[in-house]
Short mmCIF file of C-alpha atoms in Angstrom, two decimals:
data_model
loop_
_atom_site.label_atom_id
_atom_site.label_comp_id
_atom_site.label_asym_id
_atom_site.label_seq_id
_atom_site.Cartn_x
_atom_site.Cartn_y
_atom_site.Cartn_z
CA ALA B 1 0.00 0.00 0.00
CA VAL B 2 2.75 2.50 0.87
CA THR B 3 4.50 1.68 -2.42
CA ALA B 4 1.32 2.38 -4.36
CA MET B 5 0.32 5.40 -2.21
CA PRO B 6 3.49 6.81 -0.63
CA ARG B 7 1.65 9.91 0.62
CA HIS B 8 -1.21 7.99 2.27
CA ALA B 9 -0.64 8.46 6.04
CA PRO B 10 -3.08 5.72 7.20
CA SER B 11 -1.12 3.12 5.21
CA TRP B 12 2.12 4.16 6.88
CA ASN B 13 0.36 3.89 10.23
CA ASN B 14 -0.87 0.40 9.40
CA LEU B 15 2.64 -0.64 8.37
CA GLY B 16 4.08 0.78 11.60
CA SER B 17 1.47 -1.00 13.73
CA THR B 18 2.13 -4.32 12.02
CA LEU B 19 5.91 -4.04 12.47
CA LYS B 20 5.57 -2.95 16.09
CA GLY B 21 3.16 -5.82 16.77
CA ARG B 22 5.70 -8.36 15.51
CA ALA B 23 8.61 -6.88 17.43
CA HIS B 24 7.93 -8.79 20.64
CA ARG B 25 8.43 -12.09 18.83
CA GLU B 26 11.40 -11.55 16.50
CA ASN B 27 14.20 -9.10 15.61
CA ALA B 28 12.84 -6.50 18.04
CA HIS B 29 15.48 -3.84 17.42
CA VAL B 30 15.22 -3.98 13.62
CA LEU B 31 11.43 -4.15 13.52
CA LEU B 32 10.99 -1.29 16.00
CA SER B 33 13.36 0.87 13.96
CA ARG B 34 11.33 0.17 10.83
CA ALA B 35 8.08 0.78 12.73
CA SER B 36 9.23 4.15 14.07
CA GLU B 37 10.25 5.23 10.56
CA ALA B 38 6.81 4.25 9.25
CA PHE B 39 5.13 6.22 12.05
CA ARG B 40 7.40 9.21 11.33
CA ASN B 41 6.29 9.14 7.73
CA ALA B 42 2.65 9.13 8.80
CA TYR B 43 3.33 12.05 11.13
CA ARG B 44 5.17 14.06 8.44
CA LEU B 45 2.30 13.55 6.02
CA ASP B 46 -0.40 14.52 8.53
CA PRO B 47 1.02 16.17 11.68
CA GLU B 48 -2.43 17.43 12.73
CA ASP B 49 -3.85 13.94 13.24
CA ALA B 50 -3.46 13.20 16.97
CA ARG B 51 -3.26 9.45 16.37
CA ASN B 52 -0.16 9.89 14.24
CA SER B 53 1.58 11.61 17.15
CA ALA B 54 0.25 9.02 19.61
CA ASN B 55 1.44 6.07 17.52
CA LEU B 56 4.90 7.54 17.05
CA ALA B 57 5.10 8.29 20.77
CA ALA B 58 4.17 4.72 21.70
CA CYS B 59 6.84 3.30 19.40
CA LEU B 60 9.55 5.67 20.70
CA HIS B 61 8.45 4.74 24.22
CA VAL B 62 9.07 1.04 23.56
CA GLN B 63 12.43 1.90 22.01
CA GLY B 64 13.42 3.75 25.19
CA ASP B 65 13.55 7.28 23.72
CA PHE B 66 11.53 8.70 26.61
CA ASP B 67 12.12 12.40 25.98
CA ALA B 68 10.89 12.23 22.39
CA ALA B 69 8.04 9.90 23.37
CA ALA B 70 6.86 12.38 26.01
CA ARG B 71 6.87 15.24 23.46
CA TYR B 72 4.75 13.31 20.97
CA TYR B 73 2.36 12.08 23.69
CA GLN B 74 1.86 15.70 24.81
CA ARG B 75 1.33 16.86 21.21
CA ALA B 76 -1.31 14.17 20.69
CA MET B 77 -3.07 15.24 23.90
CA ALA B 78 -3.05 18.88 22.74
CA LEU B 79 -4.41 17.98 19.30
CA ASN B 80 -7.22 15.81 20.70
CA PRO B 81 -7.86 16.15 24.46
CA GLU B 82 -10.50 13.39 24.32
CA LEU B 83 -8.10 10.77 22.98
CA THR B 84 -7.25 8.44 25.88
CA GLU B 85 -4.32 6.46 24.41
CA PRO B 86 -1.67 9.20 24.70
CA ARG B 87 -2.70 9.99 28.30
CA TRP B 88 -2.45 6.33 29.21
CA GLY B 89 0.89 6.05 27.37
CA LEU B 90 2.35 9.11 29.08
CA GLY B 91 1.08 7.81 32.41
CA HIS B 92 2.87 4.53 31.84
CA LEU B 93 6.03 6.41 30.84
CA CYS B 94 5.86 8.44 34.07
CA PHE B 95 5.47 5.16 35.99
CA GLU B 96 8.63 3.80 34.37
CA LEU B 97 10.49 6.99 35.32
CA GLY B 98 9.29 6.75 38.92
CA GLN B 99 7.10 9.87 38.58
CA HIS B 100 4.19 8.23 40.35
CA ARG B 101 2.17 11.31 41.29
CA ALA B 102 2.22 12.56 37.71
CA ALA B 103 1.26 9.10 36.48
CA CYS B 104 -1.70 8.95 38.88
CA GLY B 105 -2.91 12.31 37.56
CA LEU B 106 -2.79 11.11 33.96
CA PHE B 107 -4.58 7.84 34.67
CA ARG B 108 -7.27 9.72 36.58
CA GLN B 109 -7.74 11.99 33.54
CA VAL B 110 -8.33 8.89 31.41
CA LEU B 111 -10.86 7.60 33.95
CA GLU B 112 -12.71 10.93 33.94
CA ARG B 113 -13.32 10.36 30.23
CA VAL B 114 -13.76 6.56 30.33
CA PRO B 115 -14.58 5.44 33.92
CA ASP B 116 -14.40 1.73 33.06
CA ASN B 117 -11.00 1.76 31.34
CA SER B 118 -9.31 -1.31 32.85
CA LEU B 119 -5.86 -0.31 31.55
CA ALA B 120 -6.04 3.04 33.34
CA LEU B 121 -7.37 1.41 36.51
CA SER B 122 -4.51 -1.07 36.51
CA GLY B 123 -1.97 1.71 35.89
CA LEU B 124 -3.52 3.84 38.64
CA GLY B 125 -3.41 0.91 41.07
CA LEU B 126 0.27 0.17 40.41
CA ASN B 127 1.25 3.82 40.89
CA LEU B 128 -0.82 4.16 44.06
CA MET B 129 0.98 1.08 45.35
CA SER B 130 4.32 2.72 44.57
CA LEU B 131 3.17 5.74 46.59
CA GLY B 132 2.20 3.48 49.49
CA ASP B 133 -1.58 4.02 49.27
CA MET B 134 -2.45 0.33 49.52
CA PRO B 135 -6.25 0.55 50.12
CA ALA B 136 -6.80 2.77 47.07
CA ALA B 137 -4.44 0.62 45.01
CA GLU B 138 -6.38 -2.53 45.88
CA THR B 139 -9.69 -0.90 44.95
CA ALA B 140 -8.35 0.13 41.52
CA LEU B 141 -6.70 -3.21 40.77
CA ARG B 142 -9.74 -5.27 41.79
CA ARG B 143 -12.01 -3.07 39.65
CA SER B 144 -9.62 -3.55 36.73
CA VAL B 145 -9.96 -7.33 37.07
CA GLU B 146 -13.75 -7.09 37.29
CA LEU B 147 -13.83 -5.18 34.01
CA GLU B 148 -11.24 -7.34 32.24
CA PRO B 149 -10.50 -10.67 33.98
CA SER B 150 -7.50 -11.32 31.73
CA ALA B 151 -4.31 -13.07 32.76
CA SER B 152 -2.37 -9.78 32.83
CA ARG B 153 -4.94 -8.04 35.06
CA ASN B 154 -5.09 -11.03 37.42
CA ALA B 155 -1.29 -11.23 37.54
CA ALA B 156 -1.05 -7.53 38.47
CA LEU B 157 -3.58 -8.02 41.26
CA ALA B 158 -1.78 -11.16 42.44
CA ARG B 159 1.55 -9.37 42.77
CA PHE B 160 -0.19 -6.63 44.73
CA LEU B 161 -1.78 -9.17 47.07
CA LEU B 162 1.60 -10.84 47.64
CA THR B 163 3.07 -7.40 48.35
CA ILE B 164 0.56 -6.82 51.17
CA GLY B 165 0.87 -10.36 52.52
CA GLU B 166 -2.43 -11.81 51.29
CA PHE B 167 -0.72 -15.05 50.38
CA GLU B 168 -3.50 -17.56 49.75
CA GLU B 169 -5.31 -15.44 47.16
CA GLY B 170 -2.03 -13.98 45.90
CA TRP B 171 -0.44 -17.35 45.13
CA ARG B 172 -3.56 -18.48 43.28
CA GLY B 173 -3.39 -15.40 41.08
CA TYR B 174 0.37 -15.86 40.65
CA GLU B 175 -0.42 -18.93 38.55
CA HIS B 176 -1.30 -16.51 35.72
CA ARG B 177 2.41 -15.71 35.31
CA GLY B 178 2.75 -18.48 32.74
CA GLU B 179 0.29 -16.80 30.36
CA VAL B 180 1.65 -13.29 30.96
CA ASP B 181 5.40 -13.87 31.05
CA GLY B 182 5.65 -16.91 28.82
CA PHE B 183 6.84 -19.33 31.53
CA ARG B 184 6.08 -23.00 30.89
CA LEU B 185 4.36 -24.24 34.05
CA GLU B 186 3.42 -27.63 32.60
CA ARG B 187 6.17 -29.82 31.17
CA PHE B 188 7.24 -33.42 30.60
CA GLY B 189 3.68 -34.77 30.38
CA LEU B 190 3.63 -35.59 34.10
CA PRO B 191 0.62 -34.98 36.39
CA ARG B 192 0.86 -31.76 38.39
CA TRP B 193 1.45 -32.05 42.12
CA ARG B 194 -1.36 -30.21 43.94
CA GLY B 195 -0.18 -30.40 47.52
CA GLU B 196 -1.39 -33.91 48.29
CA SER B 197 0.67 -36.41 50.29
CA LEU B 198 3.95 -37.46 48.70
CA ALA B 199 4.44 -40.54 50.85
CA ASP B 200 5.83 -43.35 48.64
CA ARG B 201 5.73 -41.01 45.62
CA SER B 202 8.45 -39.32 43.57
CA ILE B 203 8.31 -35.72 42.38
CA LEU B 204 10.13 -33.66 39.77
CA LEU B 205 10.70 -29.97 40.50
CA PHE B 206 11.77 -27.82 37.56
CA ALA B 207 12.92 -24.22 37.11
CA GLU B 208 10.96 -21.69 35.08
CA GLN B 209 12.38 -18.20 35.77
CA GLY B 210 15.68 -16.46 36.46
CA VAL B 211 18.50 -17.41 38.81
CA GLY B 212 17.29 -15.14 41.63
CA ASP B 213 13.83 -16.72 41.50
CA GLU B 214 15.33 -20.22 41.50
CA ILE B 215 17.30 -19.38 44.63
CA MET B 216 14.30 -17.89 46.40
CA PHE B 217 11.91 -20.73 45.60
CA ALA B 218 14.60 -23.23 46.62
CA SER B 219 13.60 -22.35 50.18
CA CYS B 220 10.62 -24.69 49.56
CA PHE B 221 12.75 -27.68 48.50
CA GLY B 222 13.37 -28.94 52.03
CA ASP B 223 9.64 -29.30 52.68
CA VAL B 224 9.20 -31.43 49.56
CA ILE B 225 12.34 -33.53 50.05
CA ALA B 226 11.30 -34.39 53.62
CA SER B 227 7.91 -35.71 52.53
CA ALA B 228 8.64 -37.41 49.20
CA ARG B 229 10.09 -40.84 48.53
CA GLN B 230 12.35 -39.24 45.94
CA CYS B 231 12.82 -35.67 44.71
CA THR B 232 14.52 -34.71 41.45
CA ILE B 233 15.42 -31.06 40.90
CA LEU B 234 16.10 -29.56 37.46
CA CYS B 235 17.82 -26.19 37.88
CA ASP B 236 19.99 -23.71 36.04
CA THR B 237 23.32 -25.34 35.22
CA ARG B 238 25.15 -22.63 37.18
CA LEU B 239 23.26 -23.48 40.37
CA ALA B 240 23.57 -27.28 40.19
CA PRO B 241 26.77 -27.68 42.30
CA LEU B 242 25.42 -25.37 45.01
CA PHE B 243 21.99 -27.04 45.09
CA ALA B 244 23.54 -30.54 45.10
CA ARG B 245 25.64 -29.68 48.16
CA SER B 246 22.74 -27.98 49.93
CA PHE B 247 20.11 -30.68 49.24
CA PRO B 248 22.07 -33.95 49.38
CA ALA B 249 18.89 -36.07 49.78
CA ALA B 250 17.61 -34.90 46.37
CA ARG B 251 18.83 -35.70 42.88
CA VAL B 252 19.95 -32.38 41.38
CA MET B 253 20.38 -32.20 37.62
CA PRO B 254 21.71 -29.25 35.59
CA TRP B 255 19.23 -28.14 32.99
CA PRO B 256 19.63 -25.38 30.36
CA HIS B 257 15.79 -24.93 30.13
CA ALA B 258 15.96 -25.08 26.34
CA ASP B 259 15.27 -28.81 25.97
CA ASP B 260 12.74 -31.25 27.33
CA GLY B 261 14.98 -32.53 30.07
CA PRO B 262 18.64 -33.47 30.60
CA ALA B 263 20.10 -36.77 29.54
CA GLY B 264 19.63 -39.38 32.23
CA LEU B 265 16.23 -38.11 33.36
CA ASN B 266 13.98 -41.17 33.68
CA LEU B 267 10.43 -39.82 33.57
CA SER B 268 8.91 -43.27 34.00
CA SER B 269 10.13 -43.36 37.60
CA ILE B 270 8.48 -40.02 38.51
CA ASP B 271 4.87 -39.70 39.68
CA VAL B 272 4.21 -35.93 39.68
CA ALA B 273 5.91 -32.66 38.76
CA LEU B 274 5.72 -28.98 39.65
CA SER B 275 7.52 -25.79 38.62
CA PHE B 276 9.52 -23.95 41.28
CA GLY B 277 7.27 -20.87 41.29
CA SER B 278 4.15 -22.90 42.09
CA LEU B 279 5.60 -24.43 45.27
CA PRO B 280 4.51 -21.53 47.54
CA LEU B 281 0.87 -22.08 46.50
CA TYR B 282 0.96 -25.26 48.60
CA LEU B 283 3.79 -24.56 51.04
CA ARG B 284 3.68 -20.82 51.93
CA PRO B 285 0.03 -19.93 52.65
CA GLU B 286 0.90 -17.65 55.60
CA ARG B 287 3.82 -15.82 57.20
CA ALA B 288 4.48 -18.58 59.73
CA ALA B 289 5.22 -21.03 56.90
CA PHE B 290 8.26 -19.14 55.57
CA PRO B 291 11.82 -20.43 56.30
CA ARG B 292 13.48 -19.74 59.64
CA ALA B 293 17.05 -20.61 58.68
CA ALA B 294 19.51 -20.43 55.80
CA TYR B 295 19.22 -23.32 53.37
CA LEU B 296 22.18 -23.06 50.96
CA ARG B 297 25.73 -24.16 51.83
CA ALA B 298 28.84 -22.79 50.15
CA ASP B 299 31.97 -24.92 49.68
CA PRO B 300 33.80 -24.56 53.06
CA GLU B 301 37.27 -24.88 51.48
CA ARG B 302 36.54 -22.09 49.00
CA VAL B 303 35.07 -19.92 51.78
CA ALA B 304 38.31 -20.31 53.76
CA ALA B 305 40.36 -19.40 50.66
CA TRP B 306 38.31 -16.25 50.11
CA ARG B 307 38.72 -15.22 53.74
CA GLU B 308 42.48 -15.40 53.28
CA ARG B 309 42.30 -13.24 50.14
CA LEU B 310 40.06 -10.71 51.87
CA ALA B 311 42.45 -10.46 54.81
CA GLN B 312 45.20 -9.54 52.35
CA SER B 313 43.04 -6.82 50.76
CA GLY B 314 42.70 -4.70 53.89
CA PRO B 315 41.23 -4.63 57.39
CA GLY B 316 37.72 -5.88 58.11
CA PRO B 317 34.85 -5.82 58.41
CA TYR B 318 34.35 -6.87 54.80
CA VAL B 319 31.18 -5.50 53.22
CA GLY B 320 30.00 -6.68 49.82
CA ILE B 321 28.22 -3.98 47.81
CA SER B 322 26.09 -4.18 44.70
CA TRP B 323 24.76 -1.00 43.12
CA ARG B 324 22.69 -1.98 40.07
CA GLY B 325 19.64 -4.21 39.62
CA GLY B 326 16.83 -4.97 37.20
CA ARG B 327 16.86 -6.68 33.82
CA ILE B 328 14.64 -4.17 32.02
CA ALA B 329 15.22 -0.42 31.76
CA ARG B 330 12.30 0.55 34.02
CA GLU B 331 13.50 -1.70 36.83
CA ARG B 332 17.12 -0.58 36.45
CA ARG B 333 16.11 3.07 36.85
CA LYS B 334 13.97 2.19 39.85
CA ARG B 335 16.54 0.06 41.67
CA SER B 336 19.99 1.36 40.71
CA THR B 337 22.20 3.82 42.59
CA ARG B 338 25.05 6.14 41.61
CA VAL B 339 28.67 5.66 42.60
CA SER B 340 28.62 8.83 44.71
CA ASP B 341 25.82 7.38 46.86
CA TRP B 342 28.35 4.97 48.39
CA SER B 343 30.91 7.53 49.55
CA GLU B 344 29.87 7.63 53.23
CA LEU B 345 29.87 3.85 53.54
CA ALA B 346 33.35 3.83 51.99
CA GLN B 347 34.57 6.14 54.76
CA SER B 348 33.14 4.03 57.61
CA GLY B 349 36.24 1.96 58.35
CA THR B 350 35.23 -1.06 56.28
CA THR B 351 36.68 -2.75 53.22
CA LEU B 352 34.16 -2.59 50.41
CA VAL B 353 34.05 -5.65 48.16
CA ASN B 354 32.54 -5.69 44.68
CA VAL B 355 29.70 -8.26 44.50
CA GLN B 356 27.92 -6.65 41.54
CA TYR B 357 27.27 -9.66 39.30
CA ASP B 358 27.61 -7.68 36.04
CA ALA B 359 30.27 -5.18 37.08
CA ARG B 360 32.01 -3.53 34.14
CA SER B 361 35.39 -1.88 33.88
CA ALA B 362 33.60 1.47 33.55
CA ASP B 363 31.92 0.87 36.92
CA LEU B 364 35.25 0.16 38.62
CA ASP B 365 36.82 3.22 36.97
CA ALA B 366 33.96 5.34 38.31
CA PHE B 367 34.60 4.15 41.87
CA ARG B 368 38.31 4.92 41.53
CA GLU B 369 37.62 8.37 40.11
CA ALA B 370 35.27 9.06 43.04
CA GLY B 371 38.05 8.12 45.47
CA ILE B 372 36.17 5.07 46.75
CA ALA B 373 38.39 2.07 47.48
CA LEU B 374 36.71 -1.09 46.23
CA PHE B 375 38.27 -4.55 46.36
CA ASP B 376 37.46 -6.31 43.09
CA PRO B 377 37.80 -10.10 43.40
CA GLU B 378 39.64 -11.23 40.28
CA GLY B 379 39.26 -14.64 38.75
CA ILE B 380 35.55 -14.98 39.41
CA ASP B 381 32.54 -14.50 37.14
CA PRO B 382 29.42 -14.26 39.32
CA LEU B 383 27.17 -14.73 36.30
CA GLN B 384 28.79 -18.05 35.40
CA ASP B 385 30.47 -19.58 38.46
CA MET B 386 27.79 -19.16 41.09
CA ASP B 387 29.29 -21.77 43.40
CA GLU B 388 32.49 -19.73 43.62
CA PHE B 389 30.43 -16.56 44.02
CA ALA B 390 28.54 -18.19 46.90
CA ALA B 391 31.87 -18.92 48.60
CA LEU B 392 32.92 -15.27 48.26
CA LEU B 393 29.62 -14.07 49.73
CA ALA B 394 29.89 -16.53 52.62
CA ALA B 395 33.34 -15.12 53.45
CA LEU B 396 31.97 -11.58 53.95
CA ASP B 397 30.80 -10.01 57.18
CA ARG B 398 27.73 -8.52 55.52
CA VAL B 399 26.26 -7.39 52.21
CA VAL B 400 24.65 -4.04 51.35
CA SER B 401 22.91 -4.15 47.99
CA VAL B 402 20.09 -2.97 45.81
CA ASP B 403 17.49 -5.57 44.86
CA ASN B 404 19.14 -8.13 42.56
CA SER B 405 20.10 -11.81 42.47
CA SER B 406 23.16 -11.22 44.70
CA VAL B 407 20.75 -10.41 47.52
CA HIS B 408 18.92 -13.69 47.05
CA LEU B 409 22.12 -15.71 47.10
CA ALA B 410 23.49 -13.89 50.17
CA GLY B 411 20.16 -14.28 51.97
CA ALA B 412 19.87 -18.00 51.19
CA LEU B 413 23.41 -18.51 52.52
CA GLY B 414 22.51 -16.75 55.77
CA ILE B 415 24.83 -13.76 55.28
CA PRO B 416 23.65 -10.60 57.14
CA THR B 417 22.30 -8.55 54.26
CA HIS B 418 20.81 -5.08 53.95
CA VAL B 419 18.62 -4.51 50.88
CA LEU B 420 18.05 -1.02 49.49
CA LEU B 421 14.52 -0.77 48.13
CA PRO B 422 12.35 1.88 46.47
CA VAL B 423 9.15 2.85 48.28
CA THR B 424 7.40 -0.47 47.76
CA GLY B 425 9.95 -2.67 46.06
CA ASP B 426 9.17 -5.94 44.36
CA TRP B 427 6.29 -8.13 45.58
CA ARG B 428 8.67 -10.58 47.28
CA TRP B 429 9.75 -7.89 49.78
CA THR B 430 6.37 -7.73 51.50
CA TRP B 431 5.08 -4.21 52.24
CA GLY B 432 5.71 -2.99 55.78
CA GLU B 433 8.18 -5.75 56.67
CA GLU B 434 11.62 -4.86 58.00
CA GLN B 435 12.80 -8.47 57.92
CA ALA B 436 12.54 -10.45 54.68
CA LEU B 437 10.14 -13.37 54.92
CA TRP B 438 12.23 -15.48 52.55
CA TYR B 439 15.56 -14.93 54.28
CA PRO B 440 15.78 -14.58 58.09
CA ARG B 441 19.03 -12.56 58.03
CA VAL B 442 18.01 -10.09 55.32
CA ARG B 443 16.89 -6.66 56.52
CA LEU B 444 14.84 -4.39 54.26
CA HIS B 445 15.37 -0.61 53.96
CA ARG B 446 12.88 1.41 51.88
CA ARG B 447 13.34 4.86 50.42
CA GLY B 448 10.82 7.46 51.38
CA VAL B 449 8.76 8.89 48.51
CA ASP B 450 11.10 11.88 48.14
CA GLU B 451 14.23 10.33 49.66
CA GLN B 452 17.46 9.87 47.67
CA TRP B 453 19.62 6.76 47.67
CA HIS B 454 22.50 8.39 49.52
CA GLU B 455 20.09 9.39 52.30
CA LEU B 456 18.87 5.81 52.59
CA LEU B 457 22.46 4.54 52.67
CA ARG B 458 23.20 6.99 55.46
CA ARG B 459 20.37 5.46 57.48
CA VAL B 460 21.69 1.95 56.79
CA LEU B 461 25.18 3.05 57.88
CA GLN B 462 23.82 4.34 61.17
CA ILE B 463 22.15 0.99 61.81
CA THR B 464 25.14 -1.16 60.88
CA THR B 465 27.68 0.85 62.92
CA HIS B 466 25.69 0.97 66.17
#
């Protein structure tokens, strides 16, 4: 159509929408670039059509060009104040930037025009949660589900319920994660375990999410192992040595997730199966059911070797620090600190140790330029050799970190750990709790709504030095 009618703006819009719609499945970068060019052509041909601005804004938003996206969203709103899509889009952008009050205002404007807009209700609920207004957030999220009982709406409500400690209903809703996030919760053709007795039965537990989630849900393994005749655990290859040492009564098998099971897995000898993330549905219905002790064990010889290396690096106490977290851009902005935020901790008479799992040379240069001494353990890749990384963590006196997988590993090992969180943090760090439910020796520290990271770190420093 655009070849036949190169000056027909609706055709360029259709092409852009088609390319953008495919981008979540294949060649995202290339397709989004082509989509944005198509939307730009539509905008150039008809800049007075609000939808052309809105479509271009939405594409730039997905590409991460937030400044340009905000400009085009605002232009679309000015051209057609009744159009809800750009207000919703700008609200979502504000949410990603942590501008929660502004986001709430935009979602409320959408609801003034369309009171039963489930997208706006869901967005409003998530931002109210980030501002700490839990009752209003619950009202908005439940109404969103009533209007559109989709997997994504139910999953958003479930994470909220887990955040406020409503575990029974929250874990039931958490089962929607497979539809929303693409996790395979049913595999191998085995019957699902639904919490019934495992006496004289064998069970297969298999991973579904990232390394941090595998570590956290591993806190449920002991319950299953104690009650089953046999328990087989399929986990990330990097975690297999650590899990095998920590759960010697189970059969632990490394599994790259990409195939239908590792060689040597005899499915005929297994009665039931369950994914890691579904274990809490049956084993963690209330606060009292969460673990009371550490459950992972590092290699004692490697721990001793790391203690010797740390002693050579400077005087103790030895404090592991991690400054960046989040796999996607929104989460990284929400969770990550700046180098300068760590200056007071560096002056507190401790030796700071780099435990950032994806530390880059530019990060280390930034610490040096800021005059912050940071011991960087050479010869270890935390992203690949997690058993060695566990030994390093176990050799430390404590860990101070933003929310990332290093926190989960330190907590599971029983290392005293202080987690730096935004106002609400992720659902697993239950709202209002100072002690993490998943890890007895992990303490939670939340930023105030207008507090900066260095101010939060100052508070943590006062706690850890008194």
